[in-house]
Amino acid sequence: MSDNFKAQFFQHVDDSVLQYIAELGEAVAIPSVSADLQTHLTDIIAMEKWALDYIERLGGTAELLPNPKGVDDDGNELPPILLAEFKAAENSESKKTPAAKEDGWDSDPFVLTEKDDKLYGRGSTDDKGPALSWLWVIQAHRKLGVDLPVNVKLMFEGMEESGSEGMFEAIQILSKEGKFLSDVDFFCISDNYWLGASKPCLTYGLRGLAYFSCSVQCCEQDLHSGVLGGTVHEAMTDLVQLMASLIDSSGKILVPGIMDDVAEVTPEEDALYETIDFNCESYKKENKVASVSNKLMYEKEKDLLMARWTYPTLSLHGIEGAFSGTGAKTVIPAKAIGKFSLRLVPDQDPKRIEQCVSDHLNKVFSSLGSPNKMNVTLLHGAKAWKSDPKHPNFEAAARATEKVYGMLPDYTREGGSIPITTAFEEATQMNVCLLPVGACDDMAHSQNEKYNKKNLINGVKVLGLYLHELGELKGPKPSECRCVELSPEELMEPGAFMRGFKCKCFM
């Protein structure tokens, strides 16, 4: 990559900011809310067709792949998956969660609003802005008359906020010999965020997920507490005790067996925590804790980050069927359903976690002596993902980041889950790099979601240079290698990588 191209590319991006904001505004205006499929299926498809038209205008090839799953569990038609090719690799979503101004937004969530160099709108940072950035990179090369340094393939889905229904099946189908993903050498996903607001990072680990519902039923219909209170075994009373048995106020998980399979932290990874740019006081302010309790679970930065990334956690989310409106309704719920989840770390299996949780809740419920009916269900399960930050894919992303920001990125893990990451790696055996472009305070999934203008501008620059850094890698294509895999002993030797580079070609 020449300095001349870098200068021309950066100037082009700077000159195109108004265009980028206008096009992001068009995308944000399409309410592609996957959490309400019945209402917004046409909007999700409209978003995909908007992107398809854009891709074809840039000279790429694109198609809408019918969703392999067909319909969801409620019989609703699922949207297609958009596949595109510019002779390159990444997964993005044109996803959305519900939003309305009355939910607490300061502006219409579906009208991109600029204020203080911040772009407010649902989907602005999660994930329409980052997804569009890949198209803007392609567009910049077209306008500058510069060939792409690598082939680029894109996948856009519309259901990421609702379990990515059909996407996992599509990945399995498209990874077979001769299919869309079979010749991809490196994957890149931009669907997470910096640890802070000023220093970029690369993410090499994600926690997994085990999301549960626990229901207790005491009768066929809701009852009046003034008429029947004291005469029936109430479902809510049982459920509250069950939920309280899962975790204590210090954050300690009380379910036996949960910690048994947690992988130990290696000395090499432990050292990465020492240089991460992170401050507990800023963290409290960013997450609106300072003005309320002003206290976190841990006071030391390293301890807090390890609790967030390296160890499992359990969170209580809510109770379905309980009275939650304003006023003072004196109802006894016929059925109460508690929702809670565990974030999992490497070596934990959702199936084993399901068994541990089920055994625990059945034991606690039995001790209550209640005649009510109780049921525990695992709603979603996904294993944790962990990669090698020394992989050439990560090294290319790090060099690109340094050339834009003048500093090397932090190497971080995330407390959240992106199950598609593991799906790509397991189906293709290629490396996935998480290259976030948004800041920690973008408020994704929340009121007043925003995308900083500077992150939009620099994000396009980083992604563009990243493609050029990949183009300069030497050696055989990982996707074409058909060698015998390395043994466990050989994998310990320098140059042996767990994903993508796992054969003797790279020894």
XYZ file of C-alpha atoms in Angstrom:
507
model
C 0.000 0.000 0.000
C 1.559 3.269 -1.112
C 1.574 6.494 0.907
C 0.007 8.145 -2.138
C -3.041 5.865 -1.990
C -3.377 6.382 1.747
C -3.376 10.177 1.330
C -5.864 10.073 -1.552
C -8.133 7.646 0.277
C -8.147 9.671 3.494
C -8.907 12.872 1.573
C -11.750 11.190 -0.309
C -13.314 9.965 2.950
C -13.030 13.438 4.519
C -14.664 14.997 1.448
C -17.531 12.480 1.474
C -18.775 12.916 5.039
C -21.973 14.758 4.096
C -22.815 12.009 1.620
C -22.183 9.335 4.270
C -24.427 11.079 6.791
C -27.206 11.493 4.232
C -27.060 7.814 3.254
C -26.941 6.676 6.870
C -30.031 8.832 7.393
C -31.800 6.962 4.588
C -30.940 3.623 6.198
C -31.961 4.710 9.712
C -35.328 5.912 8.335
C -36.237 2.332 7.393
C -37.667 0.815 10.630
C -36.307 -2.705 10.128
C -37.316 -3.923 13.600
C -36.659 -7.657 13.769
C -38.111 -7.915 17.283
C -41.573 -7.261 15.767
C -41.483 -9.427 12.659
C -45.220 -9.384 11.998
C -45.236 -5.598 11.732
C -41.827 -4.963 10.197
C -41.033 -7.857 7.832
C -41.628 -5.574 4.839
C -39.301 -2.975 6.375
C -36.526 -5.539 6.895
C -36.834 -6.640 3.270
C -36.919 -2.977 2.169
C -33.634 -2.403 4.046
C -32.051 -5.388 2.321
C -33.253 -4.231 -1.102
C -31.910 -0.735 -0.383
C -28.481 -2.282 0.297
C -28.770 -4.583 -2.734
C -29.446 -1.635 -5.046
C -26.463 0.220 -3.562
C -24.202 -2.785 -4.100
C -25.260 -3.171 -7.733
C -24.680 0.546 -8.372
C -21.106 -0.021 -7.190
C -20.685 -2.829 -9.701
C -20.958 -5.702 -7.250
C -23.066 -8.817 -7.630
C -25.808 -9.422 -5.094
C -28.664 -11.772 -4.391
C -31.331 -12.279 -1.725
C -30.961 -15.831 -0.448
C -34.316 -17.222 0.751
C -34.100 -17.801 4.496
C -33.224 -21.507 4.943
C -35.429 -21.741 8.030
C -38.470 -20.403 6.190
C -40.624 -19.333 9.156
C -40.089 -18.657 12.843
C -41.689 -20.627 15.687
C -44.837 -18.502 15.427
C -45.209 -19.189 11.715
C -44.020 -15.748 10.604
C -42.116 -15.598 7.316
C -38.422 -14.923 7.875
C -36.572 -12.347 5.759
C -33.951 -13.390 3.185
C -30.191 -13.018 3.651
C -28.314 -10.625 1.383
C -25.147 -11.974 -0.247
C -22.800 -9.658 -2.145
C -19.423 -9.963 -3.838
C -16.855 -7.497 -5.074
C -14.286 -10.096 -5.989
C -13.829 -9.872 -0.437
C -15.303 -11.096 3.686
C -17.488 -9.785 6.397
C -20.776 -10.251 8.203
C -23.002 -7.297 8.973
C -26.588 -6.813 9.945
C -29.262 -4.311 9.034
C -30.858 -5.154 12.345
C -33.006 -3.177 14.714
C -34.534 -3.354 18.189
C -37.817 -1.593 19.005
C -37.704 2.178 19.479
C -40.134 5.075 19.859
C -39.736 8.658 21.021
C -42.022 7.987 23.970
C -39.518 5.347 25.133
C -37.230 8.187 26.249
C -35.540 9.321 23.045
C -34.730 13.037 22.768
C -35.455 12.887 19.013
C -37.326 10.654 16.569
C -35.316 7.378 16.586
C -35.936 6.876 12.859
C -34.772 10.356 11.815
C -30.974 10.660 11.937
C -30.312 13.747 14.050
C -26.919 15.429 14.298
C -25.988 17.211 17.528
C -22.503 18.087 18.808
C -20.861 15.925 16.101
C -22.931 12.932 17.165
C -25.442 11.163 14.895
C -28.507 10.006 16.847
C -30.820 7.309 15.481
C -31.821 3.689 15.981
C -29.302 1.536 14.151
C -26.817 4.375 13.625
C -24.016 2.510 15.430
C -25.653 -0.922 15.758
C -25.136 -1.796 13.013
C -26.157 0.256 9.981
C -23.279 2.742 10.216
C -20.530 0.093 10.391
C -22.279 -2.042 7.736
C -22.494 0.878 5.310
C -18.830 1.660 5.947
C -17.835 -1.419 3.947
C -19.820 -0.133 0.976
C -18.243 3.303 1.336
C -14.801 1.655 1.229
C -15.732 -0.055 -2.054
C -17.154 3.209 -3.387
C -13.938 5.084 -2.536
C -11.865 2.606 -4.531
C -14.237 2.942 -7.486
C -14.097 6.737 -7.463
C -10.322 6.816 -7.031
C -9.844 4.302 -9.845
C -7.978 1.927 -7.532
C -8.450 -1.836 -7.694
C -9.512 -3.639 -4.544
C -6.482 -5.424 -3.057
C -8.532 -8.504 -2.171
C -11.854 -10.031 -3.126
C -14.661 -8.891 -0.828
C -17.773 -10.835 0.131
C -20.533 -9.422 2.321
C -23.394 -11.028 4.230
C -26.200 -8.847 5.562
C -28.918 -10.300 7.776
C -32.016 -8.710 9.269
C -32.622 -10.940 12.308
C -29.525 -10.521 14.494
C -31.514 -8.984 17.350
C -33.947 -11.910 17.244
C -31.584 -14.868 17.326
C -30.272 -14.617 13.730
C -32.925 -17.105 12.649
C -31.864 -18.880 9.465
C -28.362 -17.402 9.488
C -26.719 -20.407 11.114
C -28.322 -22.754 8.611
C -27.231 -20.468 5.768
C -23.612 -20.470 6.977
C -23.558 -24.265 7.036
C -24.956 -24.447 3.495
C -22.725 -21.697 2.092
C -19.530 -23.171 3.600
C -19.723 -26.362 1.577
C -17.240 -26.937 -1.272
C -17.810 -24.518 -4.144
C -20.360 -22.413 -2.255
C -20.305 -18.712 -1.371
C -18.114 -18.953 1.758
C -15.855 -21.852 0.752
C -13.047 -19.657 -0.638
C -13.076 -16.993 2.091
C -9.702 -16.728 3.866
C -10.423 -14.105 6.537
C -13.605 -12.912 8.206
C -14.178 -9.512 9.801
C -17.187 -8.415 11.866
C -17.784 -4.839 13.045
C -20.624 -5.362 15.514
C -19.115 -4.454 18.862
C -17.550 -1.409 20.492
C -14.396 0.084 21.903
C -13.743 -0.418 25.579
C -13.557 3.364 26.039
C -14.495 6.469 24.092
C -11.087 7.453 22.711
C -8.797 4.446 22.139
C -9.531 1.825 19.425
C -9.397 -1.873 20.139
C -9.559 -5.308 18.532
C -11.689 -7.988 20.148
C -10.451 -11.576 20.343
C -12.986 -13.071 22.743
C -16.726 -13.118 23.424
C -18.701 -14.706 26.200
C -21.316 -17.278 25.330
C -24.925 -17.321 26.477
C -27.428 -19.542 28.240
C -30.794 -17.763 28.423
C -33.507 -19.354 30.587
C -37.145 -19.016 31.483
C -38.518 -20.428 34.722
C -42.301 -20.601 35.015
C -44.521 -21.281 38.003
C -48.282 -21.758 37.605
C -50.800 -21.879 40.420
C -54.183 -21.710 38.634
C -55.833 -21.255 35.224
C -56.546 -17.496 35.450
C -55.472 -14.435 37.408
C -57.106 -14.058 40.817
C -58.108 -11.150 43.091
C -55.928 -10.874 46.196
C -58.784 -9.412 48.259
C -61.076 -12.324 47.469
C -58.654 -15.244 47.257
C -55.421 -14.042 48.900
C -54.359 -16.428 51.642
C -56.251 -19.367 50.184
C -54.012 -20.412 47.280
C -50.301 -21.114 46.875
C -49.264 -18.111 44.827
C -46.998 -18.593 41.806
C -45.198 -15.287 42.265
C -44.140 -16.162 45.798
C -42.521 -19.371 44.600
C -40.874 -17.703 41.594
C -39.296 -14.904 43.621
C -37.662 -17.470 45.906
C -36.410 -19.465 42.920
C -34.922 -16.385 41.266
C -33.286 -15.302 44.536
C -31.617 -18.711 44.836
C -29.564 -18.165 41.666
C -27.257 -15.309 42.695
C -26.498 -13.156 45.731
C -26.085 -9.379 45.948
C -22.288 -9.611 45.642
C -22.615 -11.232 42.209
C -21.708 -14.742 43.378
C -23.456 -17.428 41.328
C -25.157 -19.852 43.735
C -25.821 -22.659 41.242
C -23.530 -25.647 41.980
C -21.265 -26.745 39.132
C -21.322 -23.518 37.115
C -17.655 -22.690 37.756
C -16.304 -26.220 37.279
C -15.315 -25.900 33.600
C -14.047 -22.313 33.487
C -10.733 -22.169 31.590
C -7.728 -20.769 33.437
C -6.252 -17.456 32.299
C -2.839 -17.935 30.680
C 0.120 -15.736 31.713
C 0.211 -14.293 28.160
C -3.413 -13.191 28.313
C -3.064 -11.961 31.890
C -0.313 -9.609 30.664
C -2.660 -8.057 28.076
C -4.800 -6.631 30.871
C -1.888 -4.602 32.251
C -1.768 -2.139 29.339
C -5.490 -1.699 28.577
C -6.710 1.885 28.682
C -9.580 1.709 31.179
C -10.757 3.723 34.175
C -13.317 2.597 36.740
C -14.480 6.129 37.558
C -15.178 6.903 33.906
C -16.917 3.538 33.592
C -19.282 4.479 36.414
C -20.155 7.770 34.757
C -20.594 6.308 31.274
C -23.010 3.687 32.590
C -24.929 6.125 34.808
C -23.909 4.395 38.042
C -22.023 7.321 39.597
C -25.155 9.358 40.370
C -26.979 6.433 41.998
C -24.866 3.906 43.935
C -21.431 5.176 42.820
C -20.096 1.677 43.447
C -18.992 -1.185 41.224
C -18.466 -4.845 42.057
C -14.688 -4.320 41.912
C -12.524 -1.272 42.543
C -9.435 -2.308 40.533
C -9.558 -1.973 36.740
C -8.051 -5.391 36.031
C -10.417 -7.180 38.431
C -13.429 -5.462 36.889
C -12.415 -6.300 33.326
C -11.728 -9.929 34.164
C -15.146 -10.192 35.818
C -16.692 -8.704 32.683
C -14.804 -10.818 30.127
C -13.076 -13.844 31.650
C -15.570 -15.227 34.165
C -19.230 -16.244 33.873
C -21.998 -14.036 35.234
C -25.706 -14.483 35.941
C -28.268 -11.700 35.502
C -31.983 -11.552 36.338
C -33.938 -9.831 33.565
C -37.599 -9.728 34.456
C -40.865 -11.488 35.228
C -43.469 -12.097 32.540
C -47.089 -12.336 33.656
C -46.588 -10.123 36.701
C -48.348 -6.783 37.082
C -45.920 -4.089 35.896
C -48.111 -1.117 34.973
C -48.767 2.092 36.851
C -51.228 2.192 39.723
C -51.959 -0.484 42.341
C -53.597 -3.518 40.768
C -54.293 -6.243 43.345
C -53.859 -9.246 41.099
C -52.525 -12.702 41.881
C -50.871 -13.865 38.636
C -51.988 -17.302 37.511
C -48.580 -17.893 35.958
C -45.311 -16.027 36.446
C -42.288 -16.571 34.180
C -38.869 -15.431 35.304
C -36.238 -14.597 32.688
C -32.530 -14.841 33.458
C -29.301 -15.638 31.646
C -25.715 -16.647 32.181
C -22.829 -15.302 30.129
C -20.447 -18.163 29.518
C -16.674 -18.301 29.047
C -14.333 -20.733 27.238
C -14.786 -24.436 28.048
C -18.347 -23.975 29.372
C -21.000 -25.900 27.441
C -24.571 -24.493 27.361
C -25.954 -28.040 27.608
C -24.069 -28.732 30.823
C -25.060 -25.315 32.180
C -28.692 -26.212 31.394
C -28.370 -29.365 33.461
C -26.777 -27.500 36.393
C -29.490 -24.825 36.414
C -32.323 -27.312 36.016
C -31.027 -29.539 38.821
C -30.597 -26.545 41.116
C -34.051 -25.031 40.534
C -35.797 -28.391 40.831
C -34.037 -28.985 44.147
C -34.940 -25.533 45.480
C -38.547 -25.852 44.295
C -38.850 -29.248 45.962
C -37.637 -27.715 49.238
C -40.467 -25.150 49.127
C -43.091 -27.870 49.419
C -45.261 -26.061 46.874
C -48.043 -27.881 44.988
C -47.660 -25.521 41.997
C -46.236 -26.508 38.621
C -42.691 -25.370 37.782
C -40.837 -25.630 34.480
C -37.310 -24.566 33.421
C -36.467 -23.984 29.738
C -33.214 -23.066 27.990
C -34.351 -20.526 25.369
C -30.974 -19.748 23.741
C -27.546 -21.300 24.124
C -24.199 -20.347 22.589
C -20.610 -21.224 23.443
C -17.990 -18.591 24.153
C -15.527 -17.631 21.421
C -11.811 -16.925 21.820
C -9.260 -16.295 19.066
C -5.544 -15.600 18.831
C -4.694 -11.863 18.767
C -1.389 -12.756 17.083
C -3.145 -14.226 14.045
C -2.258 -12.478 10.738
C -5.890 -11.361 10.413
C -5.620 -9.476 13.715
C -2.161 -8.189 12.876
C -3.485 -6.707 9.609
C -6.303 -4.999 11.513
C -3.843 -3.679 14.103
C -1.554 -2.168 11.448
C -4.523 -0.490 9.751
C -5.716 0.906 13.084
C -2.275 2.281 13.911
C -2.028 4.053 10.526
C -5.334 5.841 11.134
C -5.146 6.608 14.850
C -1.388 6.787 15.379
C -1.560 4.165 18.126
C -1.821 0.414 18.417
C -5.230 -0.844 19.542
C -5.957 -2.499 22.865
C -6.715 -6.208 22.658
C -9.973 -6.858 24.454
C -12.624 -9.438 25.106
C -16.347 -8.681 25.317
C -18.887 -9.584 27.933
C -21.596 -9.933 25.290
C -22.249 -12.664 22.750
C -22.163 -12.720 18.944
C -22.936 -16.403 18.162
C -22.402 -15.857 14.424
C -18.669 -15.480 15.142
C -18.353 -19.065 16.302
C -20.647 -20.244 13.506
C -18.315 -18.801 10.842
C -15.197 -20.300 12.410
C -16.641 -23.750 12.996
C -18.181 -23.998 9.520
C -15.216 -22.659 7.525
C -12.240 -23.207 9.889
C -11.081 -19.683 8.990
C -10.173 -16.895 11.400
C -12.678 -14.218 12.463
C -11.489 -10.801 13.646
C -13.808 -8.452 15.507
C -12.886 -4.929 14.429
C -15.142 -2.456 16.274
C -15.520 1.109 15.021
C -18.064 2.492 17.520
C -17.334 3.979 20.955
C -18.314 2.504 24.320
C -20.884 5.237 24.995
C -22.869 4.796 21.753
C -25.824 3.382 23.741
C -26.603 0.556 21.316
C -29.996 -1.085 22.073
C -30.942 1.912 24.203
C -32.529 5.331 24.053
C -30.550 7.981 22.206
C -28.298 5.547 20.353
C -25.628 7.536 18.510
C -22.600 7.234 16.254
C -19.797 9.779 16.583
C -18.898 11.529 13.329
C -15.210 10.986 14.000
C -15.830 7.262 14.481
C -17.764 7.134 11.216
C -14.931 8.876 9.348
C -12.073 6.951 10.921
C -13.997 3.687 10.759
C -14.166 3.903 6.961
C -10.446 4.666 6.860
C -9.524 1.716 9.092
C -11.649 -0.770 7.151
C -10.181 0.443 3.860
C -6.587 0.099 5.014
C -7.380 -3.264 6.604
C -8.224 -4.663 3.165
C -4.861 -3.439 1.858
C -3.008 -4.964 4.804
C -4.674 -8.302 4.057
C -3.674 -7.924 0.423
C -0.009 -7.752 1.424
C -0.017 -11.046 3.363
C 2.202 -13.712 1.794
C 1.743 -17.466 1.577
C -0.932 -19.910 0.388
C -4.620 -19.128 0.741
C -5.872 -20.632 4.034
C -9.192 -21.617 2.407
C -7.355 -23.680 -0.246
C -5.258 -25.661 2.199
C -6.216 -29.331 2.411
C -3.293 -30.483 4.539
C -3.600 -32.817 7.491
C -4.300 -30.769 10.599
C -1.558 -30.256 13.155
C -1.404 -32.444 16.219
C -1.943 -30.864 19.664
C 1.830 -30.889 20.176
C 2.495 -29.181 16.831
C -0.119 -26.551 17.602
C 2.060 -25.424 20.504
C 4.916 -24.504 18.166
C 5.403 -20.872 17.042
C 3.409 -20.068 13.937
C 0.693 -22.658 14.513
C -2.651 -20.910 14.817
C -5.895 -22.401 16.030
C -8.039 -21.019 13.215
C -7.233 -20.467 9.572
C -3.555 -21.386 9.925
C -3.618 -24.880 11.354
C -1.539 -27.000 8.974
C 2.102 -27.577 8.097
C 1.976 -24.873 5.365
C 2.614 -22.323 8.088
C 5.098 -24.155 10.258
